[in-house]
PDB file of N, CA and C in Angstrom:
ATOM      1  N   UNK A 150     -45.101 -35.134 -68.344  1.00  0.00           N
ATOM      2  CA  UNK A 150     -45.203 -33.942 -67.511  1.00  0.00           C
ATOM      3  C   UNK A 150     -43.954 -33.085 -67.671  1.00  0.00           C
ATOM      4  N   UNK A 151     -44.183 -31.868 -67.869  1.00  0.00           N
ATOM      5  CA  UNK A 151     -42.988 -30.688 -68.126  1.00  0.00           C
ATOM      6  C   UNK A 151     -42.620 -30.828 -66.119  1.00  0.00           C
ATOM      7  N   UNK A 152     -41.800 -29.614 -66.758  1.00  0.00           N
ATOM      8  CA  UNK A 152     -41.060 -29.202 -64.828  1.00  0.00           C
ATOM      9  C   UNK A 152     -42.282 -28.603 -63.972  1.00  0.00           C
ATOM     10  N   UNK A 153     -42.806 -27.539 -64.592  1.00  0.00           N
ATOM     11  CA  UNK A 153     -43.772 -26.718 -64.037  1.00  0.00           C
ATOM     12  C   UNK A 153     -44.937 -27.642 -63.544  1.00  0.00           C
ATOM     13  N   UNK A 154     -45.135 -28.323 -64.483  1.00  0.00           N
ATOM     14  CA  UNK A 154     -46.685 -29.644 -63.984  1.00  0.00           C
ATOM     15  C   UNK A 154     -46.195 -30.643 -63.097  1.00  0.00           C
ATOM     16  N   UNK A 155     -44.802 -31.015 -63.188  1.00  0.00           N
ATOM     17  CA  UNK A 155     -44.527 -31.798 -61.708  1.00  0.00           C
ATOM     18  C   UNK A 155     -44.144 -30.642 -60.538  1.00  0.00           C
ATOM     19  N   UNK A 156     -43.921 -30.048 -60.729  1.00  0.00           N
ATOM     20  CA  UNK A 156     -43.529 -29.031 -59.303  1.00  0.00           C
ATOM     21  C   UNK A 156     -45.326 -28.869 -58.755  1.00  0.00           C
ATOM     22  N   UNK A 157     -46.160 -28.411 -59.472  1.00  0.00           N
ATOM     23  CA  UNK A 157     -47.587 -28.306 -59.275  1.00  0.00           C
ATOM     24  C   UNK A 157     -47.855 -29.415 -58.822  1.00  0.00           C
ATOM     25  N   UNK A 158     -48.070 -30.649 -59.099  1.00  0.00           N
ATOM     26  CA  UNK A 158     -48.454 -31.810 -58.741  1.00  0.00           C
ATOM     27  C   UNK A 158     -48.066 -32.102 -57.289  1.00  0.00           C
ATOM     28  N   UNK A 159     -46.256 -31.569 -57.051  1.00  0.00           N
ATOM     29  CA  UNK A 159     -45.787 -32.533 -56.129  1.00  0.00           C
ATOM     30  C   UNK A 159     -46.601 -31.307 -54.577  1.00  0.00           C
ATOM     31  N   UNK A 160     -46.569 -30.256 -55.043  1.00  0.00           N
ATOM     32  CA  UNK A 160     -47.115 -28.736 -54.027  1.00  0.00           C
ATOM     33  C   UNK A 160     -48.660 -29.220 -54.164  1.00  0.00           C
ATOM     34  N   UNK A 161     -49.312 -30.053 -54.646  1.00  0.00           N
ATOM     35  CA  UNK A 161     -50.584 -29.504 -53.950  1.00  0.00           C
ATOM     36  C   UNK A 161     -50.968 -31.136 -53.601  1.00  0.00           C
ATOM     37  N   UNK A 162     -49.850 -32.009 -53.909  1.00  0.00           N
ATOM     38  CA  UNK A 162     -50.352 -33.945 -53.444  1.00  0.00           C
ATOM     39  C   UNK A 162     -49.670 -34.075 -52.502  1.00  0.00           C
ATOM     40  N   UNK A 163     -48.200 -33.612 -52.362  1.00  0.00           N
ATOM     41  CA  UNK A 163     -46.862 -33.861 -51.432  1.00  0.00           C
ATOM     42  C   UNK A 163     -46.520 -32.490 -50.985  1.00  0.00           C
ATOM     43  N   UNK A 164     -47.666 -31.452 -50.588  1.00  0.00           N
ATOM     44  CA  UNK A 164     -46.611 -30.645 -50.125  1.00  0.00           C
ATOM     45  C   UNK A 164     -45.953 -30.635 -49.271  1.00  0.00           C
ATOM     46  N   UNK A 165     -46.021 -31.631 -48.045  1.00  0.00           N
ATOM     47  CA  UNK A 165     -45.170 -31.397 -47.078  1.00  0.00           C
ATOM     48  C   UNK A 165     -43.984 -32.350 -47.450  1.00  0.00           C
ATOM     49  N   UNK A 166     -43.633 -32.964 -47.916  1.00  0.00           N
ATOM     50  CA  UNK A 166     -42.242 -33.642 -48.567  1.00  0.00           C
ATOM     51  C   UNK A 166     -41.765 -32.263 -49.288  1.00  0.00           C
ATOM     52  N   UNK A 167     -42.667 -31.847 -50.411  1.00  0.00           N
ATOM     53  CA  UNK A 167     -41.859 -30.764 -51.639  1.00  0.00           C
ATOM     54  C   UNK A 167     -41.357 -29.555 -50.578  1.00  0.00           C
ATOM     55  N   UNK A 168     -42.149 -28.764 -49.681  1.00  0.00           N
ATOM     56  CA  UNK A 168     -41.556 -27.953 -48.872  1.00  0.00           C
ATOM     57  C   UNK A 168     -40.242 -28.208 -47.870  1.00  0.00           C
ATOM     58  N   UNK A 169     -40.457 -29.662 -47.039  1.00  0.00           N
ATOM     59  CA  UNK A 169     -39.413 -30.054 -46.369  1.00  0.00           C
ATOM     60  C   UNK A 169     -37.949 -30.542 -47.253  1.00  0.00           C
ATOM     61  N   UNK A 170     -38.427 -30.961 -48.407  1.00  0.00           N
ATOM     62  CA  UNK A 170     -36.987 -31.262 -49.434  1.00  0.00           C
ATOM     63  C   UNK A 170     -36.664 -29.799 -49.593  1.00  0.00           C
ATOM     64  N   UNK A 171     -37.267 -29.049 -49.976  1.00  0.00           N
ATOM     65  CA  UNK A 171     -36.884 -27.752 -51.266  1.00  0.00           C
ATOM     66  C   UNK A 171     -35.979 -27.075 -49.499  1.00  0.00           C
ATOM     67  N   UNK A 172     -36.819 -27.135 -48.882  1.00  0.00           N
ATOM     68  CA  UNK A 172     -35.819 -26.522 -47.526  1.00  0.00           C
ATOM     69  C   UNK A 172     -34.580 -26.652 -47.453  1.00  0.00           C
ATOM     70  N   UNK A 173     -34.686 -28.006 -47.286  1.00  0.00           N
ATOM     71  CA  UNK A 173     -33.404 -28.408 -46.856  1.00  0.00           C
ATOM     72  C   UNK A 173     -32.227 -28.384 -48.190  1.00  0.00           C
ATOM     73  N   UNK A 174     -32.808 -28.730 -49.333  1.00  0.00           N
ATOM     74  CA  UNK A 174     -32.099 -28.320 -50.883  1.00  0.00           C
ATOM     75  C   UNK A 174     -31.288 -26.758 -50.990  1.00  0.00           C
ATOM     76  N   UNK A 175     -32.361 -26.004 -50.698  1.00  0.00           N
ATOM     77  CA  UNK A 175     -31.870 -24.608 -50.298  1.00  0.00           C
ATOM     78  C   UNK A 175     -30.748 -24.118 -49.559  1.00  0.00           C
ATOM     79  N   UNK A 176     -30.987 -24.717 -48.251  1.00  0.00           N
ATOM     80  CA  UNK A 176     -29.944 -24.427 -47.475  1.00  0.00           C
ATOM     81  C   UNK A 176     -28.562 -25.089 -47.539  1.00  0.00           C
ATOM     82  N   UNK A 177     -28.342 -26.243 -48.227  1.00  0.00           N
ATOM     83  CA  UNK A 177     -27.328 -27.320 -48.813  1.00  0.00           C
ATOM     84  C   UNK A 177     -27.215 -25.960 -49.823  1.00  0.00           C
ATOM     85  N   UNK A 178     -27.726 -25.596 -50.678  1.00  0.00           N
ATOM     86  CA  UNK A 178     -26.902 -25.103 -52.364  1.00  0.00           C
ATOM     87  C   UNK A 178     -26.719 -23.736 -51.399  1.00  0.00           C
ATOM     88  N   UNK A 179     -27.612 -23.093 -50.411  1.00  0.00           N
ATOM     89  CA  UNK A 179     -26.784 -21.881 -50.415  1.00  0.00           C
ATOM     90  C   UNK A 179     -25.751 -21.537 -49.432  1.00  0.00           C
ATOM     91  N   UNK A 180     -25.369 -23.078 -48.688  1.00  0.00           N
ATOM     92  CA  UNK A 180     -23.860 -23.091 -48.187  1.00  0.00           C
ATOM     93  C   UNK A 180     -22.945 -23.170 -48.741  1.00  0.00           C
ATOM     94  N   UNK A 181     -23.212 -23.822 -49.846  1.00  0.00           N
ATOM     95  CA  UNK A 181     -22.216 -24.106 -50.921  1.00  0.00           C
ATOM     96  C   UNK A 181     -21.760 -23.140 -51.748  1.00  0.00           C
ATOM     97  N   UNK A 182     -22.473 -21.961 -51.808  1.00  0.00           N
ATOM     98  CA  UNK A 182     -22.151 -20.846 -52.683  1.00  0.00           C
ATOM     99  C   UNK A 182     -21.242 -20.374 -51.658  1.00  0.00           C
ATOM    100  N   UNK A 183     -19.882 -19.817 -52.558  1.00  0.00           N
ATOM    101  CA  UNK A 183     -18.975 -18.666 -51.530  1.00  0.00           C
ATOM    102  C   UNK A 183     -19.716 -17.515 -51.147  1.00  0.00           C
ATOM    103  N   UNK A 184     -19.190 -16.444 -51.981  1.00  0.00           N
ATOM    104  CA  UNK A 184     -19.110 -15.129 -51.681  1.00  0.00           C
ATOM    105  C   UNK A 184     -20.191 -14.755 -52.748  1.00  0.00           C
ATOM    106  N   UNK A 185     -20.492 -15.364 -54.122  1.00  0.00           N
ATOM    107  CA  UNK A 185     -21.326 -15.060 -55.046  1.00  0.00           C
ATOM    108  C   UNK A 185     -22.727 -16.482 -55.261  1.00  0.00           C
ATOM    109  N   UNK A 186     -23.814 -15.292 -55.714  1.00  0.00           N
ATOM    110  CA  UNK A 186     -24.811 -16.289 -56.475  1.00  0.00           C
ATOM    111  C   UNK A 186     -24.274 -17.048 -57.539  1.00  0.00           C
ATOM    112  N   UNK A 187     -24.921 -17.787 -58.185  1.00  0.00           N
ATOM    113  CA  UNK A 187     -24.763 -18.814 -59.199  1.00  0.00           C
ATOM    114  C   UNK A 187     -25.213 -17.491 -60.461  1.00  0.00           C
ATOM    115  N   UNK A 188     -25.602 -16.392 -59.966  1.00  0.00           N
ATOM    116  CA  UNK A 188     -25.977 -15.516 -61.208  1.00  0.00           C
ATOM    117  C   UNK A 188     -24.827 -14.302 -61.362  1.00  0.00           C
ATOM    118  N   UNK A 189     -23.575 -14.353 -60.191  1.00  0.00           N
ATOM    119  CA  UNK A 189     -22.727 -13.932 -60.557  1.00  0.00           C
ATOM    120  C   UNK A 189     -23.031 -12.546 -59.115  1.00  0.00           C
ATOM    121  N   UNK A 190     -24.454 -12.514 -58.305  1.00  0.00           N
ATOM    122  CA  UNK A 190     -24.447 -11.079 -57.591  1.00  0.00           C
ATOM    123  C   UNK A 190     -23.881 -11.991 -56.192  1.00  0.00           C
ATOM    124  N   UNK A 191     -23.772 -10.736 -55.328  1.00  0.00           N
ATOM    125  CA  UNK A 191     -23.412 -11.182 -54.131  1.00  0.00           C
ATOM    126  C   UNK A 191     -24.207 -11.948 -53.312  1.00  0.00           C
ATOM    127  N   UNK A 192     -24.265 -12.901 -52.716  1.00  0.00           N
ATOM    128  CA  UNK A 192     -24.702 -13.760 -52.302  1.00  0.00           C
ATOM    129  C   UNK A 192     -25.214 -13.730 -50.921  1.00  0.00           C
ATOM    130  N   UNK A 193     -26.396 -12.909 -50.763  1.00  0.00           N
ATOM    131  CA  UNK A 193     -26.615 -12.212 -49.414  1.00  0.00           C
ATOM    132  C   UNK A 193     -28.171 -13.614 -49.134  1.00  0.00           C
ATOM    133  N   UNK A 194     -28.950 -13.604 -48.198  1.00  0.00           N
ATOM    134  CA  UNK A 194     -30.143 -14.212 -47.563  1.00  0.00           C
ATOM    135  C   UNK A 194     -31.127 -13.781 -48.915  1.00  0.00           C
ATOM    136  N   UNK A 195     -31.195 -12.344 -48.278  1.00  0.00           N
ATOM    137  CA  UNK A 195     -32.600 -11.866 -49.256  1.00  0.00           C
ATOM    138  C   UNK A 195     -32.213 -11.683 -51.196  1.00  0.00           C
ATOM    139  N   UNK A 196     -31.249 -11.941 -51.611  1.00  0.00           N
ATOM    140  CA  UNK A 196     -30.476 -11.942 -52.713  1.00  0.00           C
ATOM    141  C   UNK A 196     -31.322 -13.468 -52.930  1.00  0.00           C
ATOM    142  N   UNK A 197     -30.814 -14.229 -52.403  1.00  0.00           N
ATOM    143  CA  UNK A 197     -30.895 -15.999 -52.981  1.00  0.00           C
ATOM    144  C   UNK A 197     -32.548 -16.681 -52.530  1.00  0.00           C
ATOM    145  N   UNK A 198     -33.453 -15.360 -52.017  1.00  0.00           N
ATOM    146  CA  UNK A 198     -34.776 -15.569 -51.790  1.00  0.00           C
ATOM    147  C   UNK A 198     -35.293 -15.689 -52.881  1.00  0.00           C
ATOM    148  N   UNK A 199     -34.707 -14.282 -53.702  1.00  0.00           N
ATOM    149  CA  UNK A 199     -35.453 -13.748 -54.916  1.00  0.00           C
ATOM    150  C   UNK A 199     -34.827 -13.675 -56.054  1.00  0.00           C
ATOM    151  N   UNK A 200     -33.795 -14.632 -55.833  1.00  0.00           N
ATOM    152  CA  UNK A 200     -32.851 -15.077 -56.996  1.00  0.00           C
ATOM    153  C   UNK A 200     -33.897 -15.811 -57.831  1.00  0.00           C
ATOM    154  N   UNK A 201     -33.918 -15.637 -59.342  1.00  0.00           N
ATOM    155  CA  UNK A 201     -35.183 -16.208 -60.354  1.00  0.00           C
ATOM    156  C   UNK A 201     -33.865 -17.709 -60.388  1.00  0.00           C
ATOM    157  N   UNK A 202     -32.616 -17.066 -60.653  1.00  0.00           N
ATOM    158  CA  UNK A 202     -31.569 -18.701 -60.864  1.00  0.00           C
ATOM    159  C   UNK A 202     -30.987 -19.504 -59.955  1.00  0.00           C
ATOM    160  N   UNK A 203     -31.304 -18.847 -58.877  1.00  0.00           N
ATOM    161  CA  UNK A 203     -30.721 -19.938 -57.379  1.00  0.00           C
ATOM    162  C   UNK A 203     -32.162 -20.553 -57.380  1.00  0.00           C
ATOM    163  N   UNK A 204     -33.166 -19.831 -57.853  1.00  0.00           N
ATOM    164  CA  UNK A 204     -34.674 -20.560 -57.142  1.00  0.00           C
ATOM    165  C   UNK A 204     -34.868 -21.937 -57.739  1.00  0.00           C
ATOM    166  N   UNK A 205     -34.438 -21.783 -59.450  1.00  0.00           N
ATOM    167  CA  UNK A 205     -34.231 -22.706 -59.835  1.00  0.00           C
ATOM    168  C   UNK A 205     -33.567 -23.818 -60.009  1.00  0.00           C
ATOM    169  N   UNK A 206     -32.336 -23.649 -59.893  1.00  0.00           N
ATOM    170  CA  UNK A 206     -31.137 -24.461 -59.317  1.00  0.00           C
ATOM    171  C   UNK A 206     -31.772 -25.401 -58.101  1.00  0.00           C
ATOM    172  N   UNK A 207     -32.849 -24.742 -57.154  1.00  0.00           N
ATOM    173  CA  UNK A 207     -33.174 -25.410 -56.017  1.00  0.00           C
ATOM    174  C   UNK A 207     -34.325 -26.095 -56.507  1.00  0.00           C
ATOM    175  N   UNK A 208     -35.290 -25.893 -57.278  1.00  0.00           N
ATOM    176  CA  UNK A 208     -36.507 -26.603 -57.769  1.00  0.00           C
ATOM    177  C   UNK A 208     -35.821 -27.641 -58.887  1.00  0.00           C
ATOM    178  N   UNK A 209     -34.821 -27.241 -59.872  1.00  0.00           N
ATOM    179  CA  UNK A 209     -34.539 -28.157 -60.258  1.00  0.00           C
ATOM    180  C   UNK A 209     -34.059 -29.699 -59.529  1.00  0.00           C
ATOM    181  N   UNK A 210     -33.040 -28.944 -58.269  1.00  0.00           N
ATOM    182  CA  UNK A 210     -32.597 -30.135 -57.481  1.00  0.00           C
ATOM    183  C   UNK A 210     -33.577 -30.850 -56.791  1.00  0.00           C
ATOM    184  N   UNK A 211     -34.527 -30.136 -56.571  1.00  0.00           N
ATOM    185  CA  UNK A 211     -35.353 -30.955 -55.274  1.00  0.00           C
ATOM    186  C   UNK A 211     -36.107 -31.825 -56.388  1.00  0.00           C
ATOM    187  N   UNK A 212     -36.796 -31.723 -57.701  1.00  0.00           N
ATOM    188  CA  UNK A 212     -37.251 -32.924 -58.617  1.00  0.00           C
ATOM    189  C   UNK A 212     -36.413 -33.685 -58.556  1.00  0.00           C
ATOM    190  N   UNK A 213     -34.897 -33.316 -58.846  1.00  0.00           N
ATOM    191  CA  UNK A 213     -34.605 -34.708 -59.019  1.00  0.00           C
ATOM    192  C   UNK A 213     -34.442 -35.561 -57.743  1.00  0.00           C
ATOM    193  N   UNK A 214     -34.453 -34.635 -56.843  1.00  0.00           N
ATOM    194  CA  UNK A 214     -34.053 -35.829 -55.763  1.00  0.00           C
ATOM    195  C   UNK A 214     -35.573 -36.459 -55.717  1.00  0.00           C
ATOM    196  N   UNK A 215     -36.898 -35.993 -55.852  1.00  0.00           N
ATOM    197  CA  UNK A 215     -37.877 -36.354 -55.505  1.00  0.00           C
ATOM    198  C   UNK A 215     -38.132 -37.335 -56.531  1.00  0.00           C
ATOM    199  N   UNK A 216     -37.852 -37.413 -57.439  1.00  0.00           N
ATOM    200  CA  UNK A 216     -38.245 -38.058 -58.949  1.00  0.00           C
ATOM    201  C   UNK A 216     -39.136 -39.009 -58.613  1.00  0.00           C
ATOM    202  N   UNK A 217     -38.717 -39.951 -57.606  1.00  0.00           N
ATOM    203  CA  UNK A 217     -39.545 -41.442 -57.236  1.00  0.00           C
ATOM    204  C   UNK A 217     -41.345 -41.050 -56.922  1.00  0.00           C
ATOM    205  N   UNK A 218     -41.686 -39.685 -56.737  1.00  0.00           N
ATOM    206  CA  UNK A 218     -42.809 -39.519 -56.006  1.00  0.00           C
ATOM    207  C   UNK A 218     -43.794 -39.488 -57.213  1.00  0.00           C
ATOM    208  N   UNK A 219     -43.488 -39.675 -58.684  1.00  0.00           N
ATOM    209  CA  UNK A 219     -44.089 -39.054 -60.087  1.00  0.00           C
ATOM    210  C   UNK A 219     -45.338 -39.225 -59.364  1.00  0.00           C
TER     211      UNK A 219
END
């Protein structure tokens, strides 16, 4: 399975784990950012909504933390 076919899998078997992780993943990486995104813009709420590289940074993290659920 690529990234895209486990993120699909885990959203329509586990979505309430994949939503409650990716939440809480989110809000962990976007305390952690200072003053800037991970893409270099300012690091505002609606900035890191529609960030294409914070989104990922957060889908990447939440697989791995989920990994055990294949």
């Amino acid at each position: 399975m690529n990234k895209k076919e486990r993120i699909e899998y885990l959203k329509t078997h586990q979505s309430k784990i994949w939503l409650e992780t990716r939440k809480q993943i989110f809000e962990k990486l976007s305390n952690e950012q200072s003053m800037f995104c991970c893409c270099g813009k300012l690091a505002t709420g609606l900035h890191e909504i529609s960030c294409r590289k914070f989104n990922a940074k957060v889908d990447n993290t939440t697989l791995d933390k989920l990994k055990i659920l294949k």
